[in-house]
PDB file of C-alpha atoms in Angstrom:
ATOM      1  CA  MET A1002      21.264 -40.747  45.836  1.00 67.00           C
ATOM      2  CA  ASP A1003      23.296 -38.558  47.820  1.00 73.00           C
ATOM      3  CA  ILE A1004      23.399 -34.933  48.927  1.00 75.00           C
ATOM      4  CA  THR A1005      26.641 -32.861  49.565  1.00 72.00           C
ATOM      5  CA  VAL A1006      26.462 -29.809  51.460  1.00 77.00           C
ATOM      6  CA  SER A1007      29.163 -26.751  51.501  1.00 72.00           C
ATOM      7  CA  ASP A1008      30.871 -25.676  54.721  1.00 74.00           C
ATOM      8  CA  GLU A1009      28.928 -21.768  54.099  1.00 78.00           C
ATOM      9  CA  ILE A1010      25.722 -23.323  54.674  1.00 83.00           C
ATOM     10  CA  ASP A1011      24.867 -22.764  57.966  1.00 87.00           C
ATOM     11  CA  GLN A1012      25.359 -25.437  60.636  1.00 92.00           C
ATOM     12  CA  GLU A1013      22.148 -24.268  62.446  1.00 95.00           C
ATOM     13  CA  PHE A1014      19.994 -24.636  59.336  1.00 95.00           C
ATOM     14  CA  LEU A1015      21.361 -28.016  58.592  1.00 93.00           C
ATOM     15  CA  GLU A1016      20.842 -29.255  62.400  1.00 96.00           C
ATOM     16  CA  ILE A1017      17.033 -28.517  62.116  1.00 97.00           C
ATOM     17  CA  VAL A1018      16.416 -30.128  58.549  1.00 96.00           C
ATOM     18  CA  GLY A1019      19.409 -32.684  58.835  1.00 93.00           C
ATOM     19  CA  ALA A1020      16.615 -35.553  59.203  1.00 95.00           C
ATOM     20  CA  ILE A1021      14.783 -34.650  56.892  1.00 96.00           C
ATOM     21  CA  LEU A1022      17.579 -34.479  54.517  1.00 93.00           C
ATOM     22  CA  GLY A1023      18.583 -37.568  55.466  1.00 91.00           C
ATOM     23  CA  ASP A1024      14.949 -39.532  55.099  1.00 94.00           C
ATOM     24  CA  SER A1025      15.616 -41.975  52.323  1.00 92.00           C
ATOM     25  CA  GLU A1026      11.583 -41.400  51.307  1.00 95.00           C
ATOM     26  CA  PHE A1027      12.520 -37.714  51.028  1.00 94.00           C
ATOM     27  CA  ILE A1028      15.353 -37.856  49.021  1.00 93.00           C
ATOM     28  CA  LYS A1029      13.035 -39.950  46.556  1.00 93.00           C
ATOM     29  CA  LEU A1030      11.840 -36.409  45.323  1.00 93.00           C
ATOM     30  CA  GLY A1031      15.637 -35.762  43.227  1.00 89.00           C
ATOM     31  CA  LYS A1032      13.564 -38.066  40.531  1.00 89.00           C
ATOM     32  CA  TYR A1033      10.791 -35.434  40.059  1.00 85.00           C
ATOM     33  CA  LYS A1034      10.968 -32.545  37.644  1.00 81.00           C
ATOM     34  CA  GLN A1035      10.078 -28.989  39.323  1.00 77.00           C
ATOM     35  CA  HIS A1036       9.510 -25.972  37.457  1.00 65.00           C
ATOM     36  CA  GLN A1037      11.187 -27.251  34.046  1.00 71.00           C
ATOM     37  CA  PHE A1038      14.874 -26.757  35.043  1.00 74.00           C
ATOM     38  CA  THR A1039      14.983 -28.115  39.028  1.00 84.00           C
ATOM     39  CA  THR A1040      13.946 -31.486  40.542  1.00 89.00           C
ATOM     40  CA  ARG A1041      11.360 -31.796  43.619  1.00 92.00           C
ATOM     41  CA  LEU A1042      14.294 -32.128  45.871  1.00 93.00           C
ATOM     42  CA  MET A1043      16.021 -28.953  45.542  1.00 91.00           C
ATOM     43  CA  HIS A1044      13.103 -26.963  45.156  1.00 94.00           C
ATOM     44  CA  SER A1045      12.210 -28.389  48.440  1.00 95.00           C
ATOM     45  CA  ILE A1046      15.648 -27.188  49.886  1.00 94.00           C
ATOM     46  CA  ASN A1047      15.586 -23.765  48.470  1.00 94.00           C
ATOM     47  CA  VAL A1048      11.523 -23.089  50.038  1.00 97.00           C
ATOM     48  CA  SER A1049      13.451 -24.320  53.300  1.00 97.00           C
ATOM     49  CA  TYR A1050      16.178 -22.199  53.559  1.00 95.00           C
ATOM     50  CA  ILE A1051      14.738 -19.205  52.344  1.00 96.00           C
ATOM     51  CA  SER A1052      11.770 -19.461  54.707  1.00 98.00           C
ATOM     52  CA  TRP A1053      14.170 -20.300  57.644  1.00 98.00           C
ATOM     53  CA  MET A1054      16.325 -17.182  56.732  1.00 96.00           C
ATOM     54  CA  VAL A1055      13.320 -14.800  56.105  1.00 98.00           C
ATOM     55  CA  ALA A1056      11.649 -16.266  59.445  1.00 98.00           C
ATOM     56  CA  LYS A1057      14.856 -15.550  61.698  1.00 97.00           C
ATOM     57  CA  LYS A1058      15.353 -12.610  60.383  1.00 98.00           C
ATOM     58  CA  LEU A1059      11.497 -11.191  61.290  1.00 98.00           C
ATOM     59  CA  GLY A1060      11.799 -13.225  64.629  1.00 98.00           C
ATOM     60  CA  CYS A1061       9.318 -16.001  63.649  1.00 98.00           C
ATOM     61  CA  ASP A1062       9.599 -19.636  64.059  1.00 98.00           C
ATOM     62  CA  ALA A1063      12.520 -20.331  62.218  1.00 98.00           C
ATOM     63  CA  LYS A1064      12.756 -24.168  63.278  1.00 98.00           C
ATOM     64  CA  ALA A1065       8.714 -24.495  61.950  1.00 98.00           C
ATOM     65  CA  ALA A1066       9.569 -22.340  58.602  1.00 98.00           C
ATOM     66  CA  ALA A1067      12.894 -24.440  58.010  1.00 98.00           C
ATOM     67  CA  ARG A1068      10.909 -28.011  58.154  1.00 98.00           C
ATOM     68  CA  ALA A1069       7.808 -27.144  56.250  1.00 98.00           C
ATOM     69  CA  GLY A1070       9.728 -25.426  53.675  1.00 98.00           C
ATOM     70  CA  MET A1071      11.280 -28.660  53.369  1.00 97.00           C
ATOM     71  CA  LEU A1072       8.448 -30.764  53.576  1.00 98.00           C
ATOM     72  CA  HIS A1073       5.744 -28.553  51.354  1.00 97.00           C
ATOM     73  CA  ASP A1074       5.833 -30.738  48.426  1.00 95.00           C
ATOM     74  CA  PHE A1075       6.506 -33.870  50.142  1.00 97.00           C
ATOM     75  CA  CYS A1076       4.819 -36.075  47.347  1.00 92.00           C
ATOM     76  CA  VAL A1077       6.642 -39.114  46.039  1.00 86.00           C
ATOM     77  CA  TYR A1078       4.577 -39.293  42.536  1.00 79.00           C
ATOM     78  CA  ASP A1079       4.640 -37.247  39.490  1.00 77.00           C
ATOM     79  CA  PHE A1080       2.799 -34.223  39.449  1.00 77.00           C
ATOM     80  CA  ARG A1081       1.412 -34.781  35.558  1.00 77.00           C
ATOM     81  CA  ASP A1082       0.298 -38.101  37.264  1.00 79.00           C
ATOM     82  CA  GLU A1083      -3.760 -37.951  37.433  1.00 83.00           C
ATOM     83  CA  VAL A1084      -4.882 -37.632  41.410  1.00 80.00           C
ATOM     84  CA  PRO A1085      -6.988 -40.301  43.147  1.00 82.00           C
ATOM     85  CA  THR A1086      -9.585 -37.927  43.985  1.00 87.00           C
ATOM     86  CA  GLY A1087      -9.955 -35.710  40.501  1.00 83.00           C
ATOM     87  CA  GLU A1088      -8.514 -32.564  41.794  1.00 86.00           C
ATOM     88  CA  MET A1089      -5.899 -30.112  40.055  1.00 85.00           C
ATOM     89  CA  GLN A1090      -2.826 -30.918  41.367  1.00 81.00           C
ATOM     90  CA  ALA A1091      -2.595 -27.575  42.802  1.00 84.00           C
ATOM     91  CA  PHE A1092      -5.316 -28.038  44.879  1.00 90.00           C
ATOM     92  CA  TYR A1093      -4.856 -31.975  45.825  1.00 91.00           C
ATOM     93  CA  HIS A1094      -0.789 -32.032  46.555  1.00 91.00           C
ATOM     94  CA  PRO A1095      -1.012 -29.699  49.663  1.00 95.00           C
ATOM     95  CA  LYS A1096      -2.850 -32.175  51.187  1.00 95.00           C
ATOM     96  CA  ALA A1097      -1.318 -35.340  50.092  1.00 94.00           C
ATOM     97  CA  ALA A1098       2.180 -33.694  51.340  1.00 96.00           C
ATOM     98  CA  ALA A1099       0.995 -32.680  54.865  1.00 97.00           C
ATOM     99  CA  LYS A1100      -0.966 -36.742  55.317  1.00 96.00           C
ATOM    100  CA  ALA A1101       2.639 -37.625  53.891  1.00 96.00           C
ATOM    101  CA  SER A1102       4.511 -35.285  56.470  1.00 97.00           C
ATOM    102  CA  LYS A1103       2.457 -36.473  59.287  1.00 97.00           C
ATOM    103  CA  GLU A1104       3.284 -40.123  58.838  1.00 96.00           C
ATOM    104  CA  ARG A1105       6.628 -40.179  57.936  1.00 96.00           C
ATOM    105  CA  PHE A1106       7.976 -37.035  60.288  1.00 96.00           C
ATOM    106  CA  GLU A1107       6.466 -35.601  63.359  1.00 91.00           C
ATOM    107  CA  VAL A1108       4.915 -32.475  62.084  1.00 97.00           C
ATOM    108  CA  ASN A1109       3.221 -29.656  64.663  1.00 97.00           C
ATOM    109  CA  GLU A1110      -0.099 -27.790  63.916  1.00 97.00           C
ATOM    110  CA  LYS A1111       1.478 -25.052  62.480  1.00 97.00           C
ATOM    111  CA  GLU A1112       4.291 -26.873  60.416  1.00 98.00           C
ATOM    112  CA  GLU A1113       0.810 -28.723  59.219  1.00 97.00           C
ATOM    113  CA  ASN A1114      -1.309 -25.471  57.908  1.00 97.00           C
ATOM    114  CA  ALA A1115       1.719 -23.955  56.335  1.00 98.00           C
ATOM    115  CA  ILE A1116       2.308 -27.248  54.264  1.00 98.00           C
ATOM    116  CA  ARG A1117      -1.440 -27.161  53.503  1.00 97.00           C
ATOM    117  CA  ALA A1118      -1.811 -23.290  52.990  1.00 97.00           C
ATOM    118  CA  HIS A1119       1.583 -23.286  50.487  1.00 96.00           C
ATOM    119  CA  MET A1120      -0.489 -23.128  47.625  1.00 95.00           C
ATOM    120  CA  PHE A1121      -2.827 -19.604  48.811  1.00 96.00           C
ATOM    121  CA  PRO A1122      -4.403 -18.618  47.379  1.00 93.00           C
ATOM    122  CA  LEU A1123      -5.516 -21.810  45.586  1.00 90.00           C
ATOM    123  CA  GLY A1124      -6.012 -23.349  48.731  1.00 89.00           C
ATOM    124  CA  PRO A1125      -6.723 -22.930  52.563  1.00 93.00           C
ATOM    125  CA  LEU A1126      -5.857 -19.039  53.859  1.00 94.00           C
ATOM    126  CA  PRO A1127      -2.184 -19.266  55.946  1.00 96.00           C
ATOM    127  CA  ARG A1128      -3.140 -19.176  59.557  1.00 95.00           C
ATOM    128  CA  SER A1129       0.323 -18.145  60.796  1.00 97.00           C
ATOM    129  CA  ARG A1130       3.527 -16.038  60.008  1.00 98.00           C
ATOM    130  CA  GLU A1131       5.260 -19.319  59.269  1.00 98.00           C
ATOM    131  CA  ALA A1132       2.722 -19.697  56.769  1.00 98.00           C
ATOM    132  CA  TRP A1133       2.592 -17.210  54.745  1.00 98.00           C
ATOM    133  CA  ILE A1134       6.676 -17.129  54.545  1.00 98.00           C
ATOM    134  CA  ILE A1135       6.211 -20.231  52.856  1.00 98.00           C
ATOM    135  CA  SER A1136       3.801 -19.518  50.399  1.00 97.00           C
ATOM    136  CA  CYS A1137       5.361 -16.478  49.728  1.00 97.00           C
ATOM    137  CA  SER A1138       8.931 -18.303  49.527  1.00 97.00           C
ATOM    138  CA  ASP A1139       7.471 -21.172  47.332  1.00 96.00           C
ATOM    139  CA  LYS A1140       6.521 -18.506  44.690  1.00 96.00           C
ATOM    140  CA  ILE A1141       9.590 -17.162  44.476  1.00 95.00           C
ATOM    141  CA  CYS A1142      11.390 -19.969  44.063  1.00 93.00           C
ATOM    142  CA  ALA A1143       8.825 -21.413  41.481  1.00 93.00           C
ATOM    143  CA  CYS A1144       9.486 -18.445  39.499  1.00 92.00           C
ATOM    144  CA  MET A1145      13.438 -18.304  39.660  1.00 90.00           C
ATOM    145  CA  GLU A1146      13.335 -21.883  38.953  1.00 87.00           C
ATOM    146  CA  ALA A1147      10.777 -21.542  35.711  1.00 87.00           C
ATOM    147  CA  CYS A1148      13.456 -19.039  34.372  1.00 86.00           C
ATOM    148  CA  HIS A1149      16.171 -21.616  34.984  1.00 84.00           C
ATOM    149  CA  VAL A1150      18.102 -18.929  37.639  1.00 84.00           C
ATOM    150  CA  ALA A1151      19.698 -20.824  40.210  1.00 80.00           C
ATOM    151  CA  ILE A1152      18.509 -19.393  43.459  1.00 78.00           C
ATOM    152  CA  ALA A1153      19.448 -20.011  47.157  1.00 77.00           C
ATOM    153  CA  LEU A1154      21.280 -23.152  48.100  1.00 73.00           C
ATOM    154  CA  ALA A1155      21.411 -24.215  43.890  1.00 73.00           C
ATOM    155  CA  ARG A1156      23.710 -21.455  43.438  1.00 75.00           C
ATOM    156  CA  ARG A1157      27.731 -22.036  43.177  1.00 69.00           C
ATOM    157  CA  ASN A1158      27.088 -25.825  44.327  1.00 72.00           C
ATOM    158  CA  ARG A1159      26.609 -25.158  47.891  1.00 76.00           C
ATOM    159  CA  VAL A1160      23.714 -28.464  47.260  1.00 78.00           C
ATOM    160  CA  MET A1161      24.620 -31.099  45.260  1.00 69.00           C
ATOM    161  CA  VAL A1162      22.449 -34.016  44.685  1.00 71.00           C
ATOM    162  CA  SER A1163      24.412 -37.126  42.867  1.00 68.00           C
ATOM    163  CA  PRO A1164      22.685 -40.393  42.146  1.00 67.00           C
ATOM    164  CA  ALA A1165      24.233 -42.871  44.531  1.00 58.00           C
TER     165      ALA A1165
END
């Protein structure tokens, strides 16, 4: 898959998430449907971008928010499949995403907590402002995507994902 980004996307954001967006394993998220009308890849990009913008406005760690937002659903498997622990997907995938993110990327403690806590209240309490931002951004994106409303970078073809 190839990812094309428009010139109107802030270069600061792209510098923060560029290595993740260029990762072959991360790009595989484009194969999985998320919230009926989008892919897990586009959902992750949207959560990341919104989290980054909100964190900047609030004077939080925008880099951690962007990276954790990008990686919050970094699970390269179909969420409809049964999970190995028998847990509900809502409880299992944040732990799986945190583990995969630690193995593939250098995530710090703040980013790991934000990934693990993004399903709050169905998981652990977010322990930083950035984790709260990601949890809220995830819910906003999920609602918009479920209603088939293009949000953030999915609007006006700012980010386009195409087969290689």
